[in-house]
Amino acid sequence: MREVDEECRKLVRLLGEGGWLRYAIGGVAYGASAETIDARAVCIIRETLARHSGLADFAFAMQGLGSGAISNFGTQEQKQHYLPSVAQGSAIAAFAISEPDAGSDVAALQCAATKDGDSYLLNGEKTWISNGGIADFYIVFARTGEEPGAKGISAFIVDSDTAGLEIAERIAVMAPHPLARLVFKNCRVPAAQRLGDSGQGFKIAMSTLDIFRSSVAAAALGFARRALLEALSRSTSRKMFGQVLADFQLTQAKLAKMATDIDSAALLTYRAAWLKDLGQPVTVEAAMAKMTATEIAQQAIDSAVQIFGALGVVSDHVVESLYREIRPLRIYEGATEVQQLIIARGLIKAHATKVKG
Ligand SMILES: Cc1cc2nc3c(=O)[nH]c(=O)nc-3n(C[C@H](O)[C@H](O)[C@H](O)COP(=O)(O)OP(=O)(O)OC[C@H]3O[C@@H](n4cnc5c(N)ncnc54)[C@H](O)[C@@H]3O)c2cc1C
């Protein structure tokens, strides 16, 4: 775990030095490449990084997801304090919304933030937090109780050295990256660290996810394109039955399906990112992109493993790593089933408006 932590810190630093993290934040005054986060640039960067290294893609993505709420909802002071170091790679960001009993049903979260004078006391738990254990700050979503459900949640920036915040558990997963469960015990956070208005937390979380959801699709494309490249290389060189594997029509059908699926998912992905950059609502389009790209990438990578035969299941072989890397993408930032519901709800709502109008 220590090795992964070190590698991740190094990648964040290198991405910062290379200027790539400027695309993960918004606001030129704070070191960003543009005033608002450029969704297409984020997608291109993630697709490219994922093609070469799942951990590099993760390091880049988390700087964006972990600071996106500050870029979009922070005060000038909050932006000035956090964003330049995120862009330089000298501070590591994290986004903490999930809890043991609130994953897909995120509005059920229970972590509480109670007002106490000029500060809030946070009590509760967060789990599956990427960068947990190495982050310098966490965007934490906690219940302030204005109303039940989604409307009673607020967002806070919590520095990792705040008393009362404990890294309770480090979690090892199939595609290793820093991940942890956090516990808050009377963790005192100044009211000035709240993002946006009290009760606005759910909206802040959803609009941050709206920007980055299509970039999860882009990462899946990167993994899938690498798998296709590896499959082409292996199948055109592996000799069997007096010819090479790619000479068989059964193999050609696999390659054709992989390439076509990947390109169709790419069109959905960049449509969503483009609409986001135009300032249009993208909830349905981003859900279509995330669902399709992660699902087809899983299938394409599975085909690559099959083409490699036994070599494909050797630990740390490139296609075996891709097989592990892609799996969590179908679960986090909204599982495939959640995306299906988002798409269907959007369609039904649009249809009802049309029928009425
Ligand atoms: C590698 C990794 C990194 C993560 N990083 C972060 C992070 O940085 N910050 C953070 O806050 N969270 C993070 N998460 C948590 C992630 O967002 C949750 O895992 C996700 O929201 C699903 O919640 P859950 O795991 O509790 O599954 P559950 O909510 O228990 O869902 C289990 C399964 O039920 C199915 N399902 C869900 N809803 C429906 C439905 N309506 N109808 C039918 N089936 C349904 C889906 O198949 C889903 O996978 C991460 C998770 C992983 C795996």
Short mmCIF file of C-alpha atoms and ligand atoms in Angstrom, two decimals:
data_model
loop_
_atom_site.label_atom_id
_atom_site.label_comp_id
_atom_site.label_asym_id
_atom_site.label_seq_id
_atom_site.Cartn_x
_atom_site.Cartn_y
_atom_site.Cartn_z
CA MET A 1 0.00 0.00 0.00
CA ARG A 2 2.86 2.32 0.84
CA GLU A 3 4.28 1.77 -2.65
CA VAL A 4 0.99 2.74 -4.31
CA ASP A 5 0.76 5.84 -2.09
CA GLU A 6 4.27 6.89 -3.09
CA GLU A 7 3.62 6.21 -6.78
CA CYS A 8 0.41 8.21 -6.60
CA ARG A 9 2.09 11.18 -4.90
CA LYS A 10 4.83 11.08 -7.54
CA LEU A 11 2.30 11.01 -10.39
CA VAL A 12 0.39 13.98 -8.96
CA ARG A 13 3.66 15.92 -8.69
CA LEU A 14 4.68 15.01 -12.26
CA LEU A 15 1.24 15.86 -13.66
CA GLY A 16 1.49 19.21 -11.87
CA GLU A 17 4.99 19.91 -13.16
CA GLY A 18 3.90 18.98 -16.68
CA GLY A 19 1.06 21.52 -16.55
CA TRP A 20 -1.68 18.88 -16.94
CA LEU A 21 -3.43 19.61 -13.64
CA ARG A 22 -4.23 23.11 -14.89
CA TYR A 23 -7.05 21.37 -16.77
CA ALA A 24 -8.41 19.77 -13.58
CA ILE A 25 -9.46 23.09 -12.01
CA GLY A 26 -11.32 26.22 -13.11
CA GLY A 27 -10.18 29.88 -12.83
CA VAL A 28 -7.17 31.33 -14.67
CA ALA A 29 -6.29 33.45 -11.62
CA TYR A 30 -5.71 30.24 -9.66
CA GLY A 31 -3.52 28.54 -12.25
CA ALA A 32 -6.21 26.91 -14.41
CA SER A 33 -6.04 26.63 -18.19
CA ALA A 34 -9.51 28.26 -18.48
CA GLU A 35 -12.17 30.01 -16.40
CA THR A 36 -14.32 26.90 -16.25
CA ILE A 37 -13.26 23.28 -16.38
CA ASP A 38 -13.00 22.24 -20.02
CA ALA A 39 -14.82 18.90 -20.10
CA ARG A 40 -13.43 17.91 -23.52
CA ALA A 41 -9.85 18.59 -22.42
CA VAL A 42 -10.42 16.56 -19.25
CA CYS A 43 -11.76 13.67 -21.37
CA ILE A 44 -8.86 13.74 -23.83
CA ILE A 45 -6.34 13.80 -20.98
CA ARG A 46 -8.04 10.94 -19.14
CA GLU A 47 -8.39 8.83 -22.29
CA THR A 48 -4.69 9.30 -23.01
CA LEU A 49 -3.50 8.66 -19.46
CA ALA A 50 -5.70 5.58 -19.05
CA ARG A 51 -4.25 4.10 -22.22
CA HIS A 52 -0.86 4.05 -20.50
CA SER A 53 -1.46 3.95 -16.74
CA GLY A 54 -4.58 3.45 -14.66
CA LEU A 55 -2.90 5.08 -11.68
CA ALA A 56 -1.88 8.19 -13.66
CA ASP A 57 -5.47 8.54 -14.85
CA PHE A 58 -6.68 8.13 -11.27
CA ALA A 59 -4.22 10.74 -9.97
CA PHE A 60 -5.37 13.27 -12.56
CA ALA A 61 -9.09 12.53 -12.16
CA MET A 62 -9.06 12.82 -8.38
CA GLN A 63 -7.37 16.22 -8.45
CA GLY A 64 -10.34 17.36 -10.53
CA LEU A 65 -13.13 15.55 -8.70
CA GLY A 66 -11.63 16.39 -5.31
CA SER A 67 -11.40 20.10 -6.04
CA GLY A 68 -14.26 20.57 -8.54
CA ALA A 69 -16.63 21.77 -5.82
CA ILE A 70 -14.13 24.51 -4.91
CA SER A 71 -13.67 25.54 -8.57
CA ASN A 72 -17.42 25.84 -9.01
CA PHE A 73 -18.76 26.89 -5.61
CA GLY A 74 -15.80 28.18 -3.56
CA THR A 75 -15.34 31.71 -2.29
CA GLN A 76 -12.39 33.69 -3.61
CA GLU A 77 -10.49 32.91 -0.37
CA GLN A 78 -11.21 29.20 -0.62
CA LYS A 79 -10.14 29.13 -4.28
CA GLN A 80 -6.98 31.09 -3.55
CA HIS A 81 -6.07 28.82 -0.67
CA TYR A 82 -6.60 25.45 -2.37
CA LEU A 83 -6.69 25.61 -6.17
CA PRO A 84 -3.14 26.79 -7.03
CA SER A 85 -1.58 23.93 -5.05
CA VAL A 86 -3.99 21.42 -6.65
CA ALA A 87 -2.92 22.67 -10.10
CA GLN A 88 0.77 22.53 -9.15
CA GLY A 89 0.43 19.02 -7.76
CA SER A 90 1.61 20.10 -4.31
CA ALA A 91 -1.74 19.32 -2.61
CA ILE A 92 -3.79 16.16 -3.09
CA ALA A 93 -7.58 16.38 -3.19
CA ALA A 94 -10.37 13.92 -2.31
CA PHE A 95 -14.17 13.76 -2.60
CA ALA A 96 -15.96 12.12 0.33
CA ILE A 97 -19.66 11.42 -0.04
CA SER A 98 -20.17 7.62 0.22
CA GLU A 99 -20.89 5.94 3.53
CA PRO A 100 -21.30 2.30 4.55
CA ASP A 101 -25.12 2.70 4.37
CA ALA A 102 -25.30 5.33 1.63
CA GLY A 103 -23.69 4.45 -1.71
CA SER A 104 -26.05 4.50 -4.68
CA ASP A 105 -28.68 6.06 -2.41
CA VAL A 106 -26.41 8.94 -1.57
CA ALA A 107 -29.15 11.21 -0.20
CA ALA A 108 -29.42 8.72 2.71
CA LEU A 109 -26.04 9.82 4.07
CA GLN A 110 -25.89 10.21 7.85
CA CYS A 111 -22.57 11.91 8.64
CA ALA A 112 -23.71 14.93 10.68
CA ALA A 113 -22.45 18.51 10.76
CA THR A 114 -23.82 20.37 13.79
CA LYS A 115 -23.43 24.14 14.04
CA ASP A 116 -21.44 25.15 17.12
CA GLY A 117 -20.70 28.88 17.25
CA ASP A 118 -18.47 29.81 14.31
CA SER A 119 -17.83 26.24 13.37
CA TYR A 120 -19.41 22.86 12.68
CA LEU A 121 -18.80 19.60 14.51
CA LEU A 122 -18.63 16.64 12.14
CA ASN A 123 -19.53 13.19 13.41
CA GLY A 124 -19.87 10.05 11.30
CA GLU A 125 -18.15 7.95 8.68
CA LYS A 126 -17.18 8.02 5.02
CA THR A 127 -15.98 5.01 3.07
CA TRP A 128 -14.46 4.06 -0.31
CA ILE A 129 -12.73 7.43 -0.35
CA SER A 130 -10.17 7.63 -3.14
CA ASN A 131 -6.94 9.29 -2.04
CA GLY A 132 -8.03 8.53 1.53
CA GLY A 133 -4.85 8.45 3.58
CA ILE A 134 -2.76 10.60 1.21
CA ALA A 135 -5.08 13.56 0.57
CA ASP A 136 -4.26 17.00 1.98
CA PHE A 137 -7.95 17.90 2.07
CA TYR A 138 -11.33 16.23 1.64
CA ILE A 139 -14.58 17.68 0.31
CA VAL A 140 -16.96 16.17 2.84
CA PHE A 141 -20.74 16.04 2.44
CA ALA A 142 -22.59 16.01 5.76
CA ARG A 143 -26.11 16.39 7.00
CA THR A 144 -26.90 19.86 8.36
CA GLY A 145 -30.57 18.96 8.62
CA GLU A 146 -32.38 21.91 7.00
CA GLU A 147 -34.77 19.36 5.52
CA PRO A 148 -34.79 15.55 5.32
CA GLY A 149 -33.09 13.80 2.39
CA ALA A 150 -31.17 15.57 -0.34
CA LYS A 151 -32.04 19.08 0.80
CA GLY A 152 -30.46 18.75 4.26
CA ILE A 153 -26.85 18.23 3.17
CA SER A 154 -23.94 20.71 3.12
CA ALA A 155 -20.40 20.51 1.73
CA PHE A 156 -17.22 21.28 3.69
CA ILE A 157 -13.52 21.47 2.94
CA VAL A 158 -11.78 19.47 5.67
CA ASP A 159 -7.99 19.61 5.93
CA SER A 160 -6.50 16.19 6.54
CA ASP A 161 -4.73 17.31 9.72
CA THR A 162 -7.96 18.51 11.38
CA ALA A 163 -8.33 17.05 14.87
CA GLY A 164 -11.14 14.49 14.99
CA LEU A 165 -10.58 13.21 11.43
CA GLU A 166 -9.15 9.72 11.49
CA ILE A 167 -8.13 7.36 8.68
CA ALA A 168 -9.85 4.37 10.26
CA GLU A 169 -9.02 1.78 7.60
CA ARG A 170 -7.05 1.50 4.39
CA ILE A 171 -8.89 -0.61 1.80
CA ALA A 172 -7.08 -2.81 -0.72
CA VAL A 173 -8.87 -3.18 -4.07
CA MET A 174 -8.30 -5.20 -7.28
CA ALA A 175 -6.84 -2.19 -9.15
CA PRO A 176 -4.63 -0.80 -6.35
CA HIS A 177 -4.96 2.87 -5.55
CA PRO A 178 -5.19 4.81 -2.28
CA LEU A 179 -8.61 4.15 -0.75
CA ALA A 180 -9.81 4.54 2.84
CA ARG A 181 -12.58 4.69 5.37
CA LEU A 182 -12.67 7.92 7.35
CA VAL A 183 -14.15 8.50 10.78
CA PHE A 184 -15.14 11.93 12.11
CA LYS A 185 -15.38 12.35 15.88
CA ASN A 186 -16.26 15.86 17.01
CA CYS A 187 -14.17 17.10 14.10
CA ARG A 188 -14.34 20.90 14.31
CA VAL A 189 -14.49 22.65 10.93
CA PRO A 190 -14.69 26.47 10.74
CA ALA A 191 -17.90 27.74 9.12
CA ALA A 192 -15.65 29.53 6.60
CA GLN A 193 -14.77 26.06 5.24
CA ARG A 194 -18.37 25.42 4.17
CA LEU A 195 -18.85 25.43 0.40
CA GLY A 196 -21.87 27.35 -0.86
CA ASP A 197 -24.97 27.80 1.25
CA SER A 198 -26.08 25.52 4.02
CA GLY A 199 -28.28 22.80 2.50
CA GLN A 200 -26.73 23.16 -0.97
CA GLY A 201 -24.43 20.15 -0.61
CA PHE A 202 -26.40 17.67 -2.72
CA LYS A 203 -26.60 20.12 -5.61
CA ILE A 204 -22.84 20.78 -5.28
CA ALA A 205 -22.09 17.05 -5.33
CA MET A 206 -24.33 16.34 -8.32
CA SER A 207 -23.06 19.23 -10.41
CA THR A 208 -19.45 18.21 -9.69
CA LEU A 209 -20.26 14.64 -10.76
CA ASP A 210 -22.00 16.01 -13.88
CA ILE A 211 -18.67 17.45 -15.07
CA PHE A 212 -16.60 14.38 -14.31
CA ARG A 213 -19.04 11.59 -15.23
CA SER A 214 -18.26 11.83 -18.95
CA SER A 215 -14.57 11.69 -18.06
CA VAL A 216 -15.08 8.27 -16.43
CA ALA A 217 -16.32 7.21 -19.87
CA ALA A 218 -13.17 8.69 -21.41
CA ALA A 219 -10.96 6.70 -19.03
CA ALA A 220 -12.85 3.53 -20.01
CA LEU A 221 -12.18 4.37 -23.67
CA GLY A 222 -8.47 4.68 -22.91
CA PHE A 223 -8.40 1.24 -21.28
CA ALA A 224 -10.42 -0.26 -24.15
CA ARG A 225 -8.26 1.29 -26.89
CA ARG A 226 -5.16 -0.12 -25.22
CA ALA A 227 -6.82 -3.54 -25.09
CA LEU A 228 -7.62 -3.34 -28.82
CA LEU A 229 -4.05 -2.37 -29.63
CA GLU A 230 -2.69 -5.25 -27.57
CA ALA A 231 -5.20 -7.66 -29.15
CA LEU A 232 -4.20 -6.56 -32.65
CA SER A 233 -0.54 -6.93 -31.88
CA ARG A 234 -0.94 -10.40 -30.37
CA SER A 235 -3.40 -11.78 -32.90
CA THR A 236 -1.31 -10.70 -35.90
CA SER A 237 1.82 -12.34 -34.51
CA ARG A 238 0.59 -15.50 -32.71
CA LYS A 239 1.15 -18.45 -35.03
CA MET A 240 -1.25 -21.40 -34.90
CA PHE A 241 -2.68 -23.98 -37.31
CA GLY A 242 -0.29 -22.81 -40.04
CA GLN A 243 -1.33 -19.16 -39.97
CA VAL A 244 -1.72 -16.37 -37.40
CA LEU A 245 -4.64 -15.92 -35.01
CA ALA A 246 -5.88 -12.80 -36.82
CA ASP A 247 -6.34 -14.82 -40.04
CA PHE A 248 -9.32 -16.60 -38.50
CA GLN A 249 -12.67 -14.97 -39.13
CA LEU A 250 -13.72 -15.68 -35.53
CA THR A 251 -10.86 -13.45 -34.37
CA GLN A 252 -11.70 -10.81 -36.98
CA ALA A 253 -15.27 -10.68 -35.68
CA LYS A 254 -13.93 -10.02 -32.16
CA LEU A 255 -11.61 -7.27 -33.38
CA ALA A 256 -14.36 -5.66 -35.47
CA LYS A 257 -16.77 -5.63 -32.54
CA MET A 258 -14.17 -4.17 -30.20
CA ALA A 259 -13.29 -1.35 -32.60
CA THR A 260 -16.90 -0.52 -33.46
CA ASP A 261 -18.07 -0.58 -29.83
CA ILE A 262 -15.18 1.64 -28.77
CA ASP A 263 -15.83 4.22 -31.48
CA SER A 264 -19.56 4.31 -30.75
CA ALA A 265 -18.84 4.88 -27.04
CA ALA A 266 -16.33 7.59 -27.98
CA LEU A 267 -19.06 9.44 -29.90
CA LEU A 268 -21.35 9.36 -26.84
CA THR A 269 -18.50 10.44 -24.56
CA TYR A 270 -17.39 13.43 -26.56
CA ARG A 271 -20.98 14.46 -27.28
CA ALA A 272 -21.58 14.68 -23.52
CA ALA A 273 -18.35 16.61 -22.93
CA TRP A 274 -19.10 18.96 -25.84
CA LEU A 275 -22.63 19.70 -24.58
CA LYS A 276 -21.19 20.35 -21.11
CA ASP A 277 -18.72 22.84 -22.59
CA LEU A 278 -21.62 24.56 -24.38
CA GLY A 279 -23.30 24.97 -20.99
CA GLN A 280 -26.20 22.68 -21.83
CA PRO A 281 -27.75 20.14 -19.44
CA VAL A 282 -25.93 16.82 -19.82
CA THR A 283 -27.37 14.59 -17.14
CA VAL A 284 -28.85 12.07 -19.60
CA GLU A 285 -26.03 12.30 -22.15
CA ALA A 286 -23.31 11.87 -19.51
CA ALA A 287 -25.15 8.87 -18.07
CA MET A 288 -25.42 7.30 -21.55
CA ALA A 289 -21.71 7.87 -22.10
CA LYS A 290 -20.61 6.52 -18.72
CA MET A 291 -22.83 3.45 -18.92
CA THR A 292 -21.94 2.55 -22.52
CA ALA A 293 -18.21 3.24 -22.38
CA THR A 294 -17.61 1.34 -19.13
CA GLU A 295 -19.73 -1.65 -20.22
CA ILE A 296 -18.22 -1.96 -23.71
CA ALA A 297 -14.71 -1.44 -22.33
CA GLN A 298 -15.25 -4.38 -19.98
CA GLN A 299 -16.32 -6.55 -22.95
CA ALA A 300 -13.49 -5.35 -25.19
CA ILE A 301 -10.89 -6.03 -22.51
CA ASP A 302 -12.39 -9.46 -21.89
CA SER A 303 -12.01 -10.20 -25.62
CA ALA A 304 -8.38 -9.11 -25.45
CA VAL A 305 -7.77 -11.47 -22.53
CA GLN A 306 -9.36 -14.29 -24.57
CA ILE A 307 -7.14 -13.51 -27.57
CA PHE A 308 -4.05 -13.69 -25.36
CA GLY A 309 -5.02 -17.11 -23.98
CA ALA A 310 -3.13 -18.14 -20.83
CA LEU A 311 -0.83 -15.14 -21.15
CA GLY A 312 -3.85 -12.89 -20.65
CA VAL A 313 -4.43 -14.11 -17.11
CA VAL A 314 -0.83 -13.81 -15.91
CA SER A 315 -0.66 -11.35 -13.00
CA ASP A 316 0.34 -7.87 -14.11
CA HIS A 317 0.32 -8.72 -17.81
CA VAL A 318 -1.00 -5.60 -19.53
CA VAL A 319 -4.40 -7.10 -20.46
CA GLU A 320 -4.78 -8.70 -17.02
CA SER A 321 -4.17 -5.26 -15.43
CA LEU A 322 -6.73 -3.69 -17.77
CA TYR A 323 -9.23 -6.39 -16.75
CA ARG A 324 -8.84 -5.32 -13.11
CA GLU A 325 -8.65 -1.59 -13.86
CA ILE A 326 -11.95 -1.39 -15.74
CA ARG A 327 -14.12 -3.26 -13.24
CA PRO A 328 -14.66 -0.55 -10.59
CA LEU A 329 -15.64 2.02 -13.25
CA ARG A 330 -18.96 0.19 -13.72
CA ILE A 331 -19.69 0.81 -10.02
CA TYR A 332 -18.35 4.18 -8.91
CA GLU A 333 -19.78 7.61 -9.75
CA GLY A 334 -23.12 5.84 -10.23
CA ALA A 335 -23.34 2.12 -11.05
CA THR A 336 -24.63 1.09 -14.49
CA GLU A 337 -28.11 0.45 -13.04
CA VAL A 338 -28.18 3.98 -11.61
CA GLN A 339 -27.23 5.39 -15.03
CA GLN A 340 -30.06 3.37 -16.60
CA LEU A 341 -32.51 4.96 -14.18
CA ILE A 342 -31.15 8.46 -14.85
CA ILE A 343 -31.51 7.96 -18.60
CA ALA A 344 -35.02 6.53 -18.37
CA ARG A 345 -36.21 9.26 -15.98
CA GLY A 346 -34.84 11.91 -18.31
CA LEU A 347 -36.60 10.37 -21.31
CA ILE A 348 -39.91 10.04 -19.47
CA LYS A 349 -39.74 13.63 -18.21
CA ALA A 350 -38.90 15.00 -21.66
CA HIS A 351 -41.74 12.97 -23.18
CA ALA A 352 -44.24 14.23 -20.59
CA THR A 353 -43.21 17.83 -21.29
CA LYS A 354 -43.67 17.27 -25.04
CA VAL A 355 -47.10 15.69 -24.62
CA LYS A 356 -48.26 18.53 -22.34
CA GLY A 357 -46.80 21.29 -24.52
C1 LIG B 1 -12.63 1.97 -6.53
C2 LIG B 1 -13.68 2.84 -5.93
C3 LIG B 1 -13.42 4.18 -5.67
C4 LIG B 1 -14.37 4.99 -5.06
N1 LIG B 1 -14.06 6.28 -4.76
C5 LIG B 1 -14.98 7.04 -4.10
C6 LIG B 1 -14.64 8.38 -3.70
O1 LIG B 1 -13.55 8.89 -3.97
N2 LIG B 1 -15.57 9.08 -2.99
C7 LIG B 1 -16.78 8.57 -2.66
O2 LIG B 1 -17.54 9.26 -2.01
N3 LIG B 1 -17.13 7.31 -3.05
C8 LIG B 1 -16.26 6.54 -3.75
N4 LIG B 1 -16.59 5.25 -4.14
C9 LIG B 1 -17.89 4.70 -3.75
C10 LIG B 1 -18.85 4.56 -4.92
O3 LIG B 1 -19.33 5.79 -5.33
C11 LIG B 1 -19.94 3.58 -4.47
O4 LIG B 1 -19.34 2.31 -4.38
C12 LIG B 1 -21.13 3.55 -5.42
O5 LIG B 1 -21.89 4.73 -5.32
C13 LIG B 1 -22.03 2.35 -5.13
O6 LIG B 1 -22.37 2.34 -3.78
P1 LIG B 1 -22.20 0.97 -2.93
O7 LIG B 1 -20.83 0.44 -3.18
O8 LIG B 1 -22.61 1.25 -1.56
O9 LIG B 1 -23.18 -0.04 -3.61
P2 LIG B 1 -24.77 -0.14 -3.37
O10 LIG B 1 -25.36 1.20 -3.27
O11 LIG B 1 -25.00 -1.11 -2.26
O12 LIG B 1 -25.21 -0.78 -4.74
C14 LIG B 1 -24.85 -2.15 -5.05
C15 LIG B 1 -25.31 -2.46 -6.44
O13 LIG B 1 -26.72 -2.36 -6.49
C16 LIG B 1 -27.11 -2.06 -7.82
N5 LIG B 1 -28.07 -0.95 -7.77
C17 LIG B 1 -27.90 0.27 -7.22
N6 LIG B 1 -29.01 1.02 -7.36
C18 LIG B 1 -29.91 0.22 -8.00
C19 LIG B 1 -31.25 0.40 -8.42
N7 LIG B 1 -31.91 1.54 -8.22
N8 LIG B 1 -31.88 -0.64 -9.05
C20 LIG B 1 -31.23 -1.81 -9.25
N9 LIG B 1 -29.96 -2.03 -8.90
C21 LIG B 1 -29.31 -1.03 -8.26
C22 LIG B 1 -25.85 -1.73 -8.60
O14 LIG B 1 -25.45 -2.83 -9.39
C23 LIG B 1 -24.83 -1.48 -7.52
O15 LIG B 1 -23.51 -1.78 -7.94
C24 LIG B 1 -15.65 4.44 -4.77
C25 LIG B 1 -15.92 3.10 -5.07
C26 LIG B 1 -14.96 2.31 -5.66
C27 LIG B 1 -15.30 0.87 -5.99
#
